[in-house]
């Protein structure tokens, strides 16, 4: 059981802030820095509180699809795996739920289809990894290629518009509840549920255990294979939810949806403090990572700057985040061993 | 015993519902619309002259990239449909796959079948030049569609759209509407910026606007996809509280661009599109969005290419020309579709 104790993120009753909390505060600092740069470069906009509120809601709305995916990705990565297929699964589920045949069943039928297809495809990833003994990188890479191909096959590479009859899906990207866009609320709900699942349930503790030390987890009696399947199914479920968000935002399903989402989600999880080696990570950190990336995109476009700059800045942020992480870990080790 | 019984029953139920659900889901991949008979492809009805009169039997080879978006899909659909209109034409399409390394052997196998003429839309004009040359050397005339070979000896006829002209057409439309206005904000949403065609379009746009003393303001590139159009436009609108006009290079990504405009509740500007998709034309006709016009880059060029390939193979002339042979170079005019002429263009619109 030592593994479980070690992996539990927040030791109770300690006065000093734990490592993840410190890191998340750092990420909030980055967000504030982005706002500060905005205030300096476009004071006419960023100092207008009304505009600022609308713009921040826009950033969160644009972050919602990747945010939901990143929650699933965080689970997979804490469990010691990786899911490269998320972007392709968004494409596949978005196409599957917007075919003429599916749309006959109304908005609920579309949501059901997206979620079920996502879960099935995710489970397939899990089965290949857990029972087929494929390396996660390879299994999900194969799924990336195949799902994208299937999406192209189903859609005939055409953009599948949401039928006007399916008002609920159409209106989702317009609706607000108490002034907050519905899509943002979906992301927050997924985030909260993910946080509870990760930090307050056996499922979450097992995830940390498997990622931290699979052998110890096995000896502790955890059914690792079944748990891995569940983790990838969870990631697939998140892809299905994200597909609904993307379909609503763009009013269409398409085989080119979710382009490079896997990289965005992995990068966000990593700057949020999730370890590629598994056993470590937080939902809050991952979501902050997503918002930082979308905030940078927004900052550059609002300043009417071309994309090439923001790509470079994003790359630099990923490197900086990992370097800080390594530095912290090694200094921590020195302190404990010294 | 009862426990395992319950378990196996549960398992049976789970498997049963999984299979049933799977069958239901598989049925959901259909895109057949009830009463949807047309393939959505366009053909040319040229009634004048004697060119439609049947000639000697010819075999037309055809190679175009696998469709990754609506425009390319329309190219292949148009070519197939046009060839089907002539009883004496045998149409031999070869799959060109996803890149040059797949298209090259495909076209070479086509050459060995000795068609009378080959119509080819290359993945990359420069990289497919040697293959075009090989066909020409073997005595098979090549109709080079849209993406130009780097060597004029590699084609008998080049027929292509005009990217620079598209920008010019969009620039003229916006320029005429905004001329005399002080410092109007003109936004531009190109497609993939690394492509030469995007650069050509943008240059034409700048040049035409300059004729009216106007300049391009915010310019943010999307990626020709619906989702990228939506994301880029949402941010662009946020950063520019007042805009007078928008040129969006591509009607495919335009679906997302228009959606972002609606979500932001913005309509103080007008928009010009690009390519000429059916969806864009329907919006222009209905007048329900800021989209007022679109400048064409029409996949109907594939239909024209098949017609001309047939004439070349049969050694016939174009009836409007005095010369006895089909010309060597045709650059299509980028046409401006507005509410006034949209009905005329509607049959040419392609599904994106």
Short mmCIF file of C-alpha atoms in Angstrom, two decimals, chain A:
data_model
loop_
_atom_site.label_atom_id
_atom_site.label_comp_id
_atom_site.label_asym_id
_atom_site.label_seq_id
_atom_site.Cartn_x
_atom_site.Cartn_y
_atom_site.Cartn_z
CA UNK A 1 0.00 0.00 0.00
CA UNK A 2 2.98 2.30 0.14
CA UNK A 3 2.55 3.02 -3.51
CA UNK A 4 -0.93 4.31 -2.98
CA UNK A 5 0.15 6.57 -0.17
CA UNK A 6 3.05 7.93 -2.13
CA UNK A 7 0.90 8.61 -5.14
CA UNK A 8 -1.89 10.35 -3.26
CA UNK A 9 -1.40 13.92 -4.43
CA UNK A 10 -2.29 16.06 -1.44
CA UNK A 11 -1.08 14.89 1.96
CA UNK A 12 -3.52 16.22 4.53
CA UNK A 13 -2.60 18.50 7.34
CA UNK A 14 0.56 19.93 5.84
CA UNK A 15 0.81 23.67 6.02
CA UNK A 16 3.06 24.17 3.05
CA UNK A 17 1.32 24.09 -0.32
CA UNK A 18 1.75 20.82 -2.12
CA UNK A 19 3.69 20.58 -5.35
CA UNK A 20 0.63 20.40 -7.71
CA UNK A 21 -1.03 23.37 -6.05
CA UNK A 22 2.15 25.41 -6.40
CA UNK A 23 2.40 24.44 -10.02
CA UNK A 24 -1.22 25.38 -10.70
CA UNK A 25 -0.67 28.75 -9.07
CA UNK A 26 2.25 29.15 -11.45
CA UNK A 27 -0.07 28.41 -14.37
CA UNK A 28 -2.55 30.99 -13.11
CA UNK A 29 0.42 33.36 -13.06
CA UNK A 30 1.02 32.61 -16.74
CA UNK A 31 -2.63 33.40 -17.49
CA UNK A 32 -2.30 36.71 -15.68
CA UNK A 33 0.86 37.41 -17.67
CA UNK A 34 -1.07 36.76 -20.90
CA UNK A 35 -3.71 39.27 -19.76
CA UNK A 36 -0.97 41.77 -18.88
CA UNK A 37 0.57 41.45 -22.34
CA UNK A 38 -2.89 41.96 -23.79
CA UNK A 39 -3.42 45.06 -21.68
CA UNK A 40 -0.13 46.50 -22.92
CA UNK A 41 -0.57 45.64 -26.60
CA UNK A 42 -4.30 46.33 -26.94
CA UNK A 43 -5.22 48.62 -24.03
CA UNK A 44 -8.27 49.80 -25.97
CA UNK A 45 -9.76 46.30 -25.64
CA UNK A 46 -8.28 44.60 -22.60
CA UNK A 47 -9.01 47.53 -20.27
CA UNK A 48 -12.66 47.51 -21.34
CA UNK A 49 -14.11 45.16 -18.74
CA UNK A 50 -17.21 44.38 -20.75
CA UNK A 51 -15.09 43.35 -23.74
CA UNK A 52 -12.66 41.49 -21.51
CA UNK A 53 -15.44 39.36 -20.00
CA UNK A 54 -16.81 38.46 -23.44
CA UNK A 55 -13.31 37.69 -24.74
CA UNK A 56 -12.48 35.43 -21.81
CA UNK A 57 -15.74 33.55 -22.32
CA UNK A 58 -14.78 33.20 -25.98
CA UNK A 59 -11.41 31.73 -25.00
CA UNK A 60 -13.12 29.25 -22.67
CA UNK A 61 -15.61 28.33 -25.40
CA UNK A 62 -12.81 27.68 -27.86
CA UNK A 63 -11.04 25.67 -25.16
CA UNK A 64 -14.07 23.51 -24.37
CA UNK A 65 -13.53 20.68 -26.88
CA UNK A 66 -9.81 20.28 -26.20
CA UNK A 67 -10.52 20.74 -22.50
CA UNK A 68 -12.88 17.75 -22.39
CA UNK A 69 -10.39 15.64 -24.36
CA UNK A 70 -7.57 16.66 -22.05
CA UNK A 71 -9.47 15.41 -19.01
CA UNK A 72 -9.57 11.94 -20.59
CA UNK A 73 -5.96 12.27 -21.72
CA UNK A 74 -4.89 13.16 -18.17
CA UNK A 75 -6.39 9.92 -16.85
CA UNK A 76 -4.66 7.89 -19.57
CA UNK A 77 -1.32 9.60 -18.95
CA UNK A 78 -1.51 9.28 -15.16
CA UNK A 79 -2.17 5.58 -15.80
CA UNK A 80 1.15 5.45 -17.62
CA UNK A 81 -0.24 5.44 -21.18
CA UNK A 82 -0.87 7.86 -24.00
CA UNK A 83 -3.74 8.27 -26.44
CA UNK A 84 -2.70 9.56 -29.85
CA UNK A 85 -6.07 8.76 -31.39
CA UNK A 86 -8.16 11.49 -29.73
CA UNK A 87 -8.18 13.88 -32.70
CA UNK A 88 -9.12 11.12 -35.13
CA UNK A 89 -11.81 9.87 -32.74
CA UNK A 90 -13.31 13.36 -32.62
CA UNK A 91 -13.40 13.28 -36.43
CA UNK A 92 -14.93 9.81 -36.52
CA UNK A 93 -17.57 10.47 -33.87
CA UNK A 94 -18.44 13.87 -35.37
CA UNK A 95 -18.99 12.25 -38.76
CA UNK A 96 -20.87 9.27 -37.38
CA UNK A 97 -23.28 11.43 -35.41
CA UNK A 98 -24.03 13.77 -38.34
CA UNK A 99 -24.86 11.27 -41.07
CA UNK A 100 -28.29 11.59 -42.60
CA UNK A 101 -29.27 8.29 -40.99
CA UNK A 102 -28.22 9.34 -37.47
CA UNK A 103 -29.75 12.79 -37.71
CA UNK A 104 -33.20 11.25 -38.20
CA UNK A 105 -33.06 10.26 -34.56
CA UNK A 106 -32.82 13.86 -33.44
CA UNK A 107 -30.32 15.60 -31.21
CA UNK A 108 -30.45 12.94 -28.51
CA UNK A 109 -29.76 10.24 -31.08
CA UNK A 110 -26.76 12.24 -32.29
CA UNK A 111 -25.38 12.63 -28.77
CA UNK A 112 -25.97 8.94 -28.04
CA UNK A 113 -24.18 7.92 -31.24
CA UNK A 114 -21.18 10.17 -30.59
CA UNK A 115 -20.77 8.91 -27.04
CA UNK A 116 -21.23 5.23 -27.86
CA UNK A 117 -18.91 5.30 -30.88
CA UNK A 118 -16.32 7.12 -28.78
CA UNK A 119 -16.54 4.60 -25.96
CA UNK A 120 -16.34 1.61 -28.33
CA UNK A 121 -13.34 2.98 -30.20
CA UNK A 122 -11.65 3.89 -26.92
CA UNK A 123 -12.33 0.42 -25.50
CA UNK A 124 -10.81 -1.09 -28.61
CA UNK A 125 -7.66 0.92 -27.91
CA UNK A 126 -7.73 -0.39 -24.34
CA UNK A 127 -8.23 -4.01 -25.36
CA UNK A 128 -5.36 -3.86 -27.85
CA UNK A 129 -3.11 -2.40 -25.17
CA UNK A 130 -4.22 -4.47 -22.17
CA UNK A 131 -4.89 -7.84 -23.78
CA UNK A 132 -3.04 -7.52 -27.09
CA UNK A 133 0.00 -6.21 -25.26
CA UNK A 134 0.54 -3.43 -27.79
CA UNK A 135 2.51 -0.39 -26.67
CA UNK A 136 -0.03 2.45 -26.16
CA UNK A 137 1.88 4.64 -28.61
CA UNK A 138 1.51 2.06 -31.38
CA UNK A 139 -2.05 0.95 -30.63
CA UNK A 140 -3.43 4.48 -30.53
CA UNK A 141 -1.32 5.51 -33.52
CA UNK A 142 -2.98 2.72 -35.49
CA UNK A 143 -6.36 3.92 -34.26
CA UNK A 144 -5.46 7.48 -35.31
CA UNK A 145 -4.88 6.36 -38.89
CA UNK A 146 -7.79 3.94 -39.08
CA UNK A 147 -10.39 6.19 -37.42
CA UNK A 148 -9.50 9.09 -39.69
CA UNK A 149 -9.83 6.77 -42.69
CA UNK A 150 -13.19 5.46 -41.52
CA UNK A 151 -14.37 9.03 -40.98
CA UNK A 152 -13.40 9.90 -44.56
CA UNK A 153 -15.13 6.79 -45.83
CA UNK A 154 -18.40 7.51 -44.04
CA UNK A 155 -18.50 11.18 -44.95
CA UNK A 156 -17.17 10.80 -48.47
CA UNK A 157 -14.91 13.69 -47.42
CA UNK A 158 -17.85 16.04 -47.52
CA UNK A 159 -18.86 18.42 -44.76
CA UNK A 160 -21.97 17.05 -43.06
CA UNK A 161 -24.16 19.94 -41.95
CA UNK A 162 -26.36 19.64 -38.90
CA UNK A 163 -29.97 19.53 -40.01
CA UNK A 164 -32.06 22.56 -39.03
CA UNK A 165 -34.49 20.16 -37.39
CA UNK A 166 -31.89 19.29 -34.76
CA UNK A 167 -32.31 22.56 -32.92
CA UNK A 168 -30.72 21.40 -29.70
CA UNK A 169 -27.32 20.69 -31.27
CA UNK A 170 -27.53 23.81 -33.42
CA UNK A 171 -28.35 26.02 -30.47
CA UNK A 172 -25.85 24.53 -28.04
CA UNK A 173 -23.06 26.88 -29.18
CA UNK A 174 -25.40 29.88 -28.86
CA UNK A 175 -26.97 29.05 -25.52
CA UNK A 176 -25.90 30.59 -22.25
CA UNK A 177 -26.89 29.68 -18.74
CA UNK A 178 -26.52 32.52 -16.21
CA UNK A 179 -24.34 34.30 -18.75
CA UNK A 180 -21.95 31.36 -19.17
CA UNK A 181 -21.88 29.61 -22.57
CA UNK A 182 -23.32 26.09 -22.39
CA UNK A 183 -20.19 24.63 -24.01
CA UNK A 184 -18.03 26.08 -21.22
CA UNK A 185 -20.39 24.56 -18.64
CA UNK A 186 -20.02 21.17 -20.33
CA UNK A 187 -16.24 21.44 -20.03
CA UNK A 188 -16.51 22.49 -16.39
CA UNK A 189 -18.89 19.63 -15.61
CA UNK A 190 -16.54 17.11 -17.21
CA UNK A 191 -13.67 18.69 -15.30
CA UNK A 192 -15.47 18.48 -11.95
CA UNK A 193 -16.59 14.89 -12.53
CA UNK A 194 -13.08 14.01 -13.65
CA UNK A 195 -11.61 15.63 -10.54
CA UNK A 196 -13.94 13.66 -8.27
CA UNK A 197 -13.26 10.43 -10.14
CA UNK A 198 -9.52 10.97 -9.93
CA UNK A 199 -9.20 12.23 -6.38
CA UNK A 200 -12.14 10.84 -4.45
CA UNK A 201 -12.70 7.32 -5.74
CA UNK A 202 -10.93 3.97 -5.78
CA UNK A 203 -10.84 4.23 -9.56
CA UNK A 204 -8.69 7.35 -9.30
CA UNK A 205 -6.34 5.87 -6.70
CA UNK A 206 -5.92 2.76 -8.82
CA UNK A 207 -5.09 4.95 -11.81
CA UNK A 208 -2.28 6.64 -9.87
CA UNK A 209 -1.08 3.28 -8.60
CA UNK A 210 -0.94 1.65 -12.03
CA UNK A 211 0.87 4.61 -13.56
CA UNK A 212 3.26 4.98 -10.65
CA UNK A 213 4.28 1.35 -10.30
CA UNK A 214 2.36 -1.25 -12.30
CA UNK A 215 4.10 -4.20 -10.64
CA UNK A 216 3.24 -3.00 -7.14
CA UNK A 217 -0.30 -2.27 -8.28
CA UNK A 218 -0.63 -5.81 -9.59
CA UNK A 219 0.70 -7.24 -6.36
CA UNK A 220 -1.81 -5.08 -4.49
CA UNK A 221 -4.52 -6.99 -6.30
CA UNK A 222 -5.59 -4.44 -8.89
CA UNK A 223 -6.94 -5.88 -12.15
CA UNK A 224 -4.62 -3.86 -14.32
CA UNK A 225 -5.92 -5.04 -17.67
CA UNK A 226 -9.52 -4.22 -16.91
CA UNK A 227 -8.49 -0.87 -15.53
CA UNK A 228 -6.51 -0.01 -18.67
CA UNK A 229 -9.52 -0.79 -20.88
CA UNK A 230 -11.64 1.49 -18.70
CA UNK A 231 -9.06 4.30 -18.94
CA UNK A 232 -9.02 4.27 -22.75
CA UNK A 233 -12.81 3.91 -22.86
CA UNK A 234 -12.98 7.01 -20.68
CA UNK A 235 -10.73 8.85 -23.13
CA UNK A 236 -12.99 7.70 -25.98
CA UNK A 237 -16.04 8.92 -24.07
CA UNK A 238 -14.41 12.35 -23.72
CA UNK A 239 -13.76 12.36 -27.48
CA UNK A 240 -17.44 11.70 -28.11
CA UNK A 241 -18.45 14.60 -25.87
CA UNK A 242 -15.84 16.83 -27.51
CA UNK A 243 -17.21 15.88 -30.93
CA UNK A 244 -20.65 17.15 -29.92
CA UNK A 245 -19.01 20.43 -28.90
CA UNK A 246 -17.10 20.72 -32.18
CA UNK A 247 -20.18 19.81 -34.24
CA UNK A 248 -22.21 22.44 -32.45
CA UNK A 249 -19.50 25.11 -32.79
CA UNK A 250 -18.95 24.55 -36.50
CA UNK A 251 -22.50 23.40 -37.33
CA UNK A 252 -21.08 20.36 -39.08
CA UNK A 253 -19.35 17.02 -38.78
CA UNK A 254 -16.28 16.49 -40.94
CA UNK A 255 -13.45 14.02 -41.37
CA UNK A 256 -10.94 16.84 -40.87
CA UNK A 257 -12.29 17.82 -37.45
CA UNK A 258 -9.97 17.35 -34.50
CA UNK A 259 -6.89 18.06 -36.57
CA UNK A 260 -3.82 17.64 -34.30
CA UNK A 261 -6.00 17.71 -31.16
CA UNK A 262 -3.84 14.89 -29.77
CA UNK A 263 -0.83 17.19 -29.68
CA UNK A 264 -2.80 20.04 -28.10
CA UNK A 265 -4.19 17.73 -25.42
CA UNK A 266 -0.85 16.08 -24.61
CA UNK A 267 0.94 19.43 -24.51
CA UNK A 268 -1.73 20.90 -22.23
CA UNK A 269 -1.54 17.92 -19.87
CA UNK A 270 2.24 18.17 -19.77
CA UNK A 271 2.43 21.86 -18.97
CA UNK A 272 -0.30 21.12 -16.41
CA UNK A 273 2.17 18.83 -14.66
CA UNK A 274 1.08 15.42 -15.87
CA UNK A 275 4.06 13.11 -16.19
CA UNK A 276 4.55 11.24 -19.47
CA UNK A 277 5.95 8.41 -17.36
CA UNK A 278 2.68 8.16 -15.45
CA UNK A 279 1.68 8.32 -11.79
CA UNK A 280 1.44 12.08 -11.58
CA UNK A 281 -0.95 14.76 -12.79
CA UNK A 282 -3.97 16.89 -11.98
CA UNK A 283 -7.20 17.73 -13.79
CA UNK A 284 -6.99 21.39 -12.78
CA UNK A 285 -3.44 21.68 -14.12
CA UNK A 286 -4.42 20.12 -17.44
CA UNK A 287 -7.40 22.41 -17.90
CA UNK A 288 -5.27 25.43 -17.05
CA UNK A 289 -2.84 24.22 -19.69
CA UNK A 290 -5.61 24.16 -22.30
CA UNK A 291 -6.79 27.63 -21.37
CA UNK A 292 -3.23 28.97 -21.55
CA UNK A 293 -2.82 27.64 -25.10
CA UNK A 294 -6.16 29.02 -26.26
CA UNK A 295 -5.38 32.28 -24.47
CA UNK A 296 -2.16 32.62 -26.43
CA UNK A 297 -3.94 31.90 -29.71
CA UNK A 298 -6.47 34.56 -28.83
CA UNK A 299 -3.81 37.06 -27.77
CA UNK A 300 -1.99 36.75 -31.09
CA UNK A 301 -5.10 36.95 -33.26
CA UNK A 302 -6.50 39.88 -31.30
CA UNK A 303 -3.21 41.64 -32.06
CA UNK A 304 -3.71 40.63 -35.71
CA UNK A 305 -0.46 38.65 -35.74
CA UNK A 306 0.04 35.62 -37.94
CA UNK A 307 0.14 32.10 -36.50
CA UNK A 308 3.83 31.36 -36.99
CA UNK A 309 4.74 33.42 -33.94
CA UNK A 310 2.27 31.73 -31.63
CA UNK A 311 3.52 28.30 -32.66
CA UNK A 312 7.02 29.27 -31.60
CA UNK A 313 5.80 30.74 -28.31
CA UNK A 314 3.75 27.60 -27.57
CA UNK A 315 6.76 25.39 -28.22
CA UNK A 316 8.85 27.50 -25.88
CA UNK A 317 6.21 27.24 -23.15
CA UNK A 318 6.13 23.45 -23.36
CA UNK A 319 9.92 23.26 -23.03
CA UNK A 320 9.95 25.76 -20.17
CA UNK A 321 7.24 23.87 -18.28
CA UNK A 322 9.08 20.56 -18.54
CA UNK A 323 12.42 22.13 -17.60
CA UNK A 324 10.87 23.70 -14.49
CA UNK A 325 9.33 20.34 -13.63
CA UNK A 326 12.67 18.51 -13.93
CA UNK A 327 14.46 21.17 -11.93
CA UNK A 328 11.86 20.93 -9.14
CA UNK A 329 12.01 17.13 -9.05
CA UNK A 330 15.78 17.00 -8.89
CA UNK A 331 15.95 19.68 -6.19
CA UNK A 332 13.28 17.82 -4.24
CA UNK A 333 15.35 14.63 -4.44
CA UNK A 334 18.42 16.44 -3.25
CA UNK A 335 16.53 17.81 -0.27
CA UNK A 336 15.10 14.45 0.75
CA UNK A 337 18.33 12.55 0.28
CA UNK A 338 20.51 15.22 1.92
#
